[in-house]
PDB file of N, CA and C in Angstrom:
ATOM      1  N   MET Z   1       6.522 -58.287  -7.620  1.00 53.00           N
ATOM      2  CA  MET Z   1       7.062 -56.951  -7.885  1.00 53.00           C
ATOM      3  C   MET Z   1       6.068 -56.091  -8.673  1.00 53.00           C
ATOM      4  N   THR Z   2       5.499 -56.669  -9.723  1.00 53.00           N
ATOM      5  CA  THR Z   2       4.592 -55.867 -10.551  1.00 53.00           C
ATOM      6  C   THR Z   2       3.320 -55.525  -9.795  1.00 53.00           C
ATOM      7  N   LYS Z   3       2.869 -56.421  -8.908  1.00 55.00           N
ATOM      8  CA  LYS Z   3       1.648 -56.125  -8.157  1.00 55.00           C
ATOM      9  C   LYS Z   3       1.866 -54.933  -7.224  1.00 55.00           C
ATOM     10  N   SER Z   4       2.974 -54.950  -6.486  1.00 52.00           N
ATOM     11  CA  SER Z   4       3.214 -53.850  -5.545  1.00 52.00           C
ATOM     12  C   SER Z   4       3.447 -52.543  -6.293  1.00 52.00           C
ATOM     13  N   ASN Z   5       4.117 -52.610  -7.429  1.00 51.00           N
ATOM     14  CA  ASN Z   5       4.347 -51.387  -8.203  1.00 51.00           C
ATOM     15  C   ASN Z   5       3.039 -50.800  -8.698  1.00 51.00           C
ATOM     16  N   SER Z   6       2.163 -51.648  -9.217  1.00 51.00           N
ATOM     17  CA  SER Z   6       0.903 -51.129  -9.737  1.00 51.00           C
ATOM     18  C   SER Z   6       0.034 -50.606  -8.596  1.00 51.00           C
ATOM     19  N   ALA Z   7       0.089 -51.251  -7.438  1.00 52.00           N
ATOM     20  CA  ALA Z   7      -0.710 -50.791  -6.304  1.00 52.00           C
ATOM     21  C   ALA Z   7      -0.236 -49.416  -5.839  1.00 52.00           C
ATOM     22  N   SER Z   8       1.080 -49.244  -5.739  1.00 49.00           N
ATOM     23  CA  SER Z   8       1.583 -47.942  -5.291  1.00 49.00           C
ATOM     24  C   SER Z   8       1.294 -46.870  -6.331  1.00 49.00           C
ATOM     25  N   ALA Z   9       1.314 -47.246  -7.601  1.00 50.00           N
ATOM     26  CA  ALA Z   9       1.031 -46.262  -8.647  1.00 50.00           C
ATOM     27  C   ALA Z   9      -0.420 -45.794  -8.560  1.00 50.00           C
ATOM     28  N   THR Z  10      -1.347 -46.723  -8.334  1.00 48.00           N
ATOM     29  CA  THR Z  10      -2.753 -46.328  -8.253  1.00 48.00           C
ATOM     30  C   THR Z  10      -2.997 -45.506  -6.988  1.00 48.00           C
ATOM     31  N   GLN Z  11      -2.319 -45.853  -5.893  1.00 48.00           N
ATOM     32  CA  GLN Z  11      -2.500 -45.084  -4.654  1.00 48.00           C
ATOM     33  C   GLN Z  11      -2.018 -43.651  -4.835  1.00 48.00           C
ATOM     34  N   SER Z  12      -0.852 -43.493  -5.451  1.00 48.00           N
ATOM     35  CA  SER Z  12      -0.323 -42.139  -5.609  1.00 48.00           C
ATOM     36  C   SER Z  12      -1.201 -41.321  -6.554  1.00 48.00           C
ATOM     37  N   SER Z  13      -1.721 -41.946  -7.610  1.00 49.00           N
ATOM     38  CA  SER Z  13      -2.558 -41.189  -8.536  1.00 49.00           C
ATOM     39  C   SER Z  13      -3.889 -40.823  -7.870  1.00 49.00           C
ATOM     40  N   ASN Z  14      -4.434 -41.719  -7.050  1.00 48.00           N
ATOM     41  CA  ASN Z  14      -5.689 -41.426  -6.360  1.00 48.00           C
ATOM     42  C   ASN Z  14      -5.503 -40.309  -5.341  1.00 48.00           C
ATOM     43  N   SER Z  15      -4.411 -40.351  -4.601  1.00 49.00           N
ATOM     44  CA  SER Z  15      -4.207 -39.355  -3.551  1.00 49.00           C
ATOM     45  C   SER Z  15      -3.854 -37.990  -4.141  1.00 49.00           C
ATOM     46  N   SER Z  16      -3.239 -37.978  -5.317  1.00 49.00           N
ATOM     47  CA  SER Z  16      -2.828 -36.693  -5.886  1.00 49.00           C
ATOM     48  C   SER Z  16      -3.989 -35.992  -6.587  1.00 49.00           C
ATOM     49  N   GLN Z  17      -5.043 -36.701  -6.938  1.00 49.00           N
ATOM     50  CA  GLN Z  17      -6.138 -36.053  -7.667  1.00 49.00           C
ATOM     51  C   GLN Z  17      -6.921 -35.056  -6.805  1.00 49.00           C
ATOM     52  N   PRO Z  18      -7.385 -35.396  -5.604  1.00 50.00           N
ATOM     53  CA  PRO Z  18      -8.190 -34.412  -4.857  1.00 50.00           C
ATOM     54  C   PRO Z  18      -7.373 -33.253  -4.302  1.00 50.00           C
ATOM     55  N   ALA Z  19      -6.073 -33.441  -4.120  1.00 54.00           N
ATOM     56  CA  ALA Z  19      -5.260 -32.407  -3.483  1.00 54.00           C
ATOM     57  C   ALA Z  19      -5.261 -31.086  -4.255  1.00 54.00           C
ATOM     58  N   PRO Z  20      -5.004 -31.056  -5.570  1.00 52.00           N
ATOM     59  CA  PRO Z  20      -4.991 -29.761  -6.246  1.00 52.00           C
ATOM     60  C   PRO Z  20      -6.367 -29.100  -6.316  1.00 52.00           C
ATOM     61  N   SER Z  21      -7.437 -29.901  -6.366  1.00 53.00           N
ATOM     62  CA  SER Z  21      -8.761 -29.316  -6.548  1.00 53.00           C
ATOM     63  C   SER Z  21      -9.256 -28.644  -5.260  1.00 53.00           C
ATOM     64  N   GLN Z  22      -8.920 -29.169  -4.104  1.00 54.00           N
ATOM     65  CA  GLN Z  22      -9.449 -28.627  -2.847  1.00 54.00           C
ATOM     66  C   GLN Z  22      -8.974 -27.205  -2.553  1.00 54.00           C
ATOM     67  N   PRO Z  23      -7.665 -26.917  -2.579  1.00 56.00           N
ATOM     68  CA  PRO Z  23      -7.246 -25.537  -2.286  1.00 56.00           C
ATOM     69  C   PRO Z  23      -7.802 -24.543  -3.299  1.00 56.00           C
ATOM     70  N   HIS Z  24      -7.955 -24.990  -4.541  1.00 56.00           N
ATOM     71  CA  HIS Z  24      -8.490 -24.101  -5.582  1.00 56.00           C
ATOM     72  C   HIS Z  24      -9.909 -23.665  -5.214  1.00 56.00           C
ATOM     73  N   VAL Z  25     -10.726 -24.616  -4.750  1.00 55.00           N
ATOM     74  CA  VAL Z  25     -12.110 -24.305  -4.371  1.00 55.00           C
ATOM     75  C   VAL Z  25     -12.117 -23.381  -3.156  1.00 55.00           C
ATOM     76  N   ILE Z  26     -11.299 -23.694  -2.168  1.00 57.00           N
ATOM     77  CA  ILE Z  26     -11.270 -22.904  -0.933  1.00 57.00           C
ATOM     78  C   ILE Z  26     -10.857 -21.461  -1.255  1.00 57.00           C
ATOM     79  N   SER Z  27      -9.817 -21.296  -2.072  1.00 55.00           N
ATOM     80  CA  SER Z  27      -9.343 -19.947  -2.372  1.00 55.00           C
ATOM     81  C   SER Z  27     -10.391 -19.165  -3.155  1.00 55.00           C
ATOM     82  N   LYS Z  28     -11.162 -19.836  -4.016  1.00 59.00           N
ATOM     83  CA  LYS Z  28     -12.205 -19.119  -4.761  1.00 59.00           C
ATOM     84  C   LYS Z  28     -13.294 -18.632  -3.807  1.00 59.00           C
ATOM     85  N   GLN Z  29     -13.662 -19.460  -2.828  1.00 59.00           N
ATOM     86  CA  GLN Z  29     -14.768 -19.108  -1.937  1.00 59.00           C
ATOM     87  C   GLN Z  29     -14.386 -17.959  -1.006  1.00 59.00           C
ATOM     88  N   SER Z  30     -13.200 -17.976  -0.445  1.00 57.00           N
ATOM     89  CA  SER Z  30     -12.852 -17.007   0.603  1.00 57.00           C
ATOM     90  C   SER Z  30     -11.617 -16.197   0.230  1.00 57.00           C
ATOM     91  N   GLU Z  31     -11.503 -15.826  -1.043  1.00 58.00           N
ATOM     92  CA  GLU Z  31     -10.311 -15.108  -1.492  1.00 58.00           C
ATOM     93  C   GLU Z  31     -10.207 -13.750  -0.799  1.00 58.00           C
ATOM     94  N   GLU Z  32     -11.305 -12.982  -0.755  1.00 58.00           N
ATOM     95  CA  GLU Z  32     -11.262 -11.647  -0.154  1.00 58.00           C
ATOM     96  C   GLU Z  32     -10.940 -11.741   1.331  1.00 58.00           C
ATOM     97  N   PHE Z  33     -11.573 -12.698   2.026  1.00 64.00           N
ATOM     98  CA  PHE Z  33     -11.333 -12.847   3.457  1.00 64.00           C
ATOM     99  C   PHE Z  33      -9.867 -13.180   3.720  1.00 64.00           C
ATOM    100  N   GLN Z  34      -9.299 -14.051   2.900  1.00 77.00           N
ATOM    101  CA  GLN Z  34      -7.893 -14.407   3.095  1.00 77.00           C
ATOM    102  C   GLN Z  34      -6.995 -13.194   2.905  1.00 77.00           C
ATOM    103  N   TRP Z  35      -7.327 -12.349   1.918  1.00 80.00           N
ATOM    104  CA  TRP Z  35      -6.489 -11.178   1.694  1.00 80.00           C
ATOM    105  C   TRP Z  35      -6.580 -10.217   2.872  1.00 80.00           C
ATOM    106  N   ASP Z  36      -7.799 -10.009   3.408  1.00 84.00           N
ATOM    107  CA  ASP Z  36      -7.942  -9.127   4.569  1.00 84.00           C
ATOM    108  C   ASP Z  36      -7.090  -9.643   5.721  1.00 84.00           C
ATOM    109  N   GLU Z  37      -7.169 -10.955   5.955  1.00 86.00           N
ATOM    110  CA  GLU Z  37      -6.405 -11.534   7.054  1.00 86.00           C
ATOM    111  C   GLU Z  37      -4.907 -11.407   6.808  1.00 86.00           C
ATOM    112  N   THR Z  38      -4.494 -11.580   5.550  1.00 88.00           N
ATOM    113  CA  THR Z  38      -3.076 -11.461   5.207  1.00 88.00           C
ATOM    114  C   THR Z  38      -2.585 -10.052   5.472  1.00 88.00           C
ATOM    115  N   ILE Z  39      -3.374  -9.060   5.100  1.00 90.00           N
ATOM    116  CA  ILE Z  39      -2.975  -7.663   5.308  1.00 90.00           C
ATOM    117  C   ILE Z  39      -2.833  -7.384   6.802  1.00 90.00           C
ATOM    118  N   VAL Z  40      -3.781  -7.881   7.597  1.00 92.00           N
ATOM    119  CA  VAL Z  40      -3.715  -7.671   9.048  1.00 92.00           C
ATOM    120  C   VAL Z  40      -2.431  -8.281   9.604  1.00 92.00           C
ATOM    121  N   TRP Z  41      -2.120  -9.501   9.173  1.00 92.00           N
ATOM    122  CA  TRP Z  41      -0.911 -10.163   9.674  1.00 92.00           C
ATOM    123  C   TRP Z  41       0.342  -9.420   9.240  1.00 92.00           C
ATOM    124  N   LEU Z  42       0.356  -8.915   7.992  1.00 93.00           N
ATOM    125  CA  LEU Z  42       1.528  -8.190   7.520  1.00 93.00           C
ATOM    126  C   LEU Z  42       1.717  -6.913   8.333  1.00 93.00           C
ATOM    127  N   GLU Z  43       0.617  -6.229   8.682  1.00 94.00           N
ATOM    128  CA  GLU Z  43       0.744  -5.020   9.497  1.00 94.00           C
ATOM    129  C   GLU Z  43       1.291  -5.356  10.877  1.00 94.00           C
ATOM    130  N   ARG Z  44       0.805  -6.466  11.461  1.00 93.00           N
ATOM    131  CA  ARG Z  44       1.326  -6.877  12.765  1.00 93.00           C
ATOM    132  C   ARG Z  44       2.807  -7.188  12.695  1.00 93.00           C
ATOM    133  N   ILE Z  45       3.205  -7.920  11.641  1.00 92.00           N
ATOM    134  CA  ILE Z  45       4.616  -8.284  11.494  1.00 92.00           C
ATOM    135  C   ILE Z  45       5.451  -7.025  11.332  1.00 92.00           C
ATOM    136  N   ASN Z  46       4.944  -6.062  10.548  1.00 92.00           N
ATOM    137  CA  ASN Z  46       5.670  -4.815  10.325  1.00 92.00           C
ATOM    138  C   ASN Z  46       5.885  -4.079  11.651  1.00 92.00           C
ATOM    139  N   LYS Z  47       4.833  -3.997  12.472  1.00 91.00           N
ATOM    140  CA  LYS Z  47       4.971  -3.335  13.775  1.00 91.00           C
ATOM    141  C   LYS Z  47       5.993  -4.051  14.642  1.00 91.00           C
ATOM    142  N   ASN Z  48       5.919  -5.389  14.652  1.00 88.00           N
ATOM    143  CA  ASN Z  48       6.860  -6.153  15.461  1.00 88.00           C
ATOM    144  C   ASN Z  48       8.287  -5.976  14.968  1.00 88.00           C
ATOM    145  N   MET Z  49       8.471  -5.911  13.665  1.00 87.00           N
ATOM    146  CA  MET Z  49       9.816  -5.711  13.120  1.00 87.00           C
ATOM    147  C   MET Z  49      10.339  -4.335  13.522  1.00 87.00           C
ATOM    148  N   GLN Z  50       9.476  -3.311  13.488  1.00 86.00           N
ATOM    149  CA  GLN Z  50       9.906  -1.975  13.893  1.00 86.00           C
ATOM    150  C   GLN Z  50      10.302  -1.970  15.364  1.00 86.00           C
ATOM    151  N   ARG Z  51       9.510  -2.649  16.203  1.00 86.00           N
ATOM    152  CA  ARG Z  51       9.848  -2.733  17.623  1.00 86.00           C
ATOM    153  C   ARG Z  51      11.190  -3.411  17.814  1.00 86.00           C
ATOM    154  N   MET Z  52      11.398  -4.505  17.073  1.00 82.00           N
ATOM    155  CA  MET Z  52      12.648  -5.237  17.202  1.00 82.00           C
ATOM    156  C   MET Z  52      13.828  -4.359  16.804  1.00 82.00           C
ATOM    157  N   SER Z  53      13.671  -3.571  15.725  1.00 82.00           N
ATOM    158  CA  SER Z  53      14.783  -2.742  15.270  1.00 82.00           C
ATOM    159  C   SER Z  53      15.087  -1.655  16.304  1.00 82.00           C
ATOM    160  N   THR Z  54      14.046  -1.056  16.922  1.00 84.00           N
ATOM    161  CA  THR Z  54      14.302  -0.038  17.937  1.00 84.00           C
ATOM    162  C   THR Z  54      14.911  -0.676  19.184  1.00 84.00           C
ATOM    163  N   ASP Z  55      14.446  -1.874  19.554  1.00 84.00           N
ATOM    164  CA  ASP Z  55      15.039  -2.574  20.691  1.00 84.00           C
ATOM    165  C   ASP Z  55      16.522  -2.829  20.438  1.00 84.00           C
ATOM    166  N   GLU Z  56      16.856  -3.193  19.212  1.00 83.00           N
ATOM    167  CA  GLU Z  56      18.247  -3.465  18.864  1.00 83.00           C
ATOM    168  C   GLU Z  56      19.090  -2.197  19.003  1.00 83.00           C
ATOM    169  N   LYS Z  57      18.526  -1.060  18.577  1.00 83.00           N
ATOM    170  CA  LYS Z  57      19.262   0.203  18.707  1.00 83.00           C
ATOM    171  C   LYS Z  57      19.513   0.508  20.181  1.00 83.00           C
ATOM    172  N   TYR Z  58      18.490   0.325  21.031  1.00 84.00           N
ATOM    173  CA  TYR Z  58      18.660   0.577  22.463  1.00 84.00           C
ATOM    174  C   TYR Z  58      19.700  -0.361  23.064  1.00 84.00           C
ATOM    175  N   ARG Z  59      19.673  -1.632  22.636  1.00 85.00           N
ATOM    176  CA  ARG Z  59      20.661  -2.587  23.145  1.00 85.00           C
ATOM    177  C   ARG Z  59      22.072  -2.148  22.791  1.00 85.00           C
ATOM    178  N   LEU Z  60      22.254  -1.664  21.553  1.00 86.00           N
ATOM    179  CA  LEU Z  60      23.584  -1.216  21.137  1.00 86.00           C
ATOM    180  C   LEU Z  60      24.018   0.004  21.958  1.00 86.00           C
ATOM    181  N   GLU Z  61      23.080   0.929  22.218  1.00 87.00           N
ATOM    182  CA  GLU Z  61      23.420   2.114  23.008  1.00 87.00           C
ATOM    183  C   GLU Z  61      23.792   1.711  24.436  1.00 87.00           C
ATOM    184  N   ILE Z  62      23.008   0.787  25.020  1.00 85.00           N
ATOM    185  CA  ILE Z  62      23.296   0.334  26.380  1.00 85.00           C
ATOM    186  C   ILE Z  62      24.654  -0.361  26.421  1.00 85.00           C
ATOM    187  N   ALA Z  63      24.945  -1.157  25.412  1.00 87.00           N
ATOM    188  CA  ALA Z  63      26.228  -1.862  25.362  1.00 87.00           C
ATOM    189  C   ALA Z  63      27.372  -0.856  25.285  1.00 87.00           C
ATOM    190  N   LYS Z  64      27.201   0.225  24.517  1.00 88.00           N
ATOM    191  CA  LYS Z  64      28.252   1.249  24.427  1.00 88.00           C
ATOM    192  C   LYS Z  64      28.434   1.927  25.778  1.00 88.00           C
ATOM    193  N   ASP Z  65      27.309   2.221  26.465  1.00 87.00           N
ATOM    194  CA  ASP Z  65      27.389   2.875  27.767  1.00 87.00           C
ATOM    195  C   ASP Z  65      28.112   1.992  28.776  1.00 87.00           C
ATOM    196  N   LEU Z  66      27.827   0.690  28.734  1.00 88.00           N
ATOM    197  CA  LEU Z  66      28.417  -0.217  29.720  1.00 88.00           C
ATOM    198  C   LEU Z  66      29.903  -0.436  29.466  1.00 88.00           C
ATOM    199  N   SER Z  67      30.344  -0.389  28.222  1.00 79.00           N
ATOM    200  CA  SER Z  67      31.748  -0.685  27.924  1.00 79.00           C
ATOM    201  C   SER Z  67      32.661   0.503  28.221  1.00 79.00           C
TER     202      SER Z  67
END
């Protein structure tokens, strides 16, 4: 029991150490690029949401006409 517990404890501590450091390095290197890409995606999502809302209005109008 103690052997397996200590083995799992060392595995979890080893695997958890590199994980926080890697994203931190990546974000420091390409922070501006990520923000540019985020803004582009947000603009695309905004356009798609506007299209969806207008499509919904047309659907409601068509439904009223048909009923």
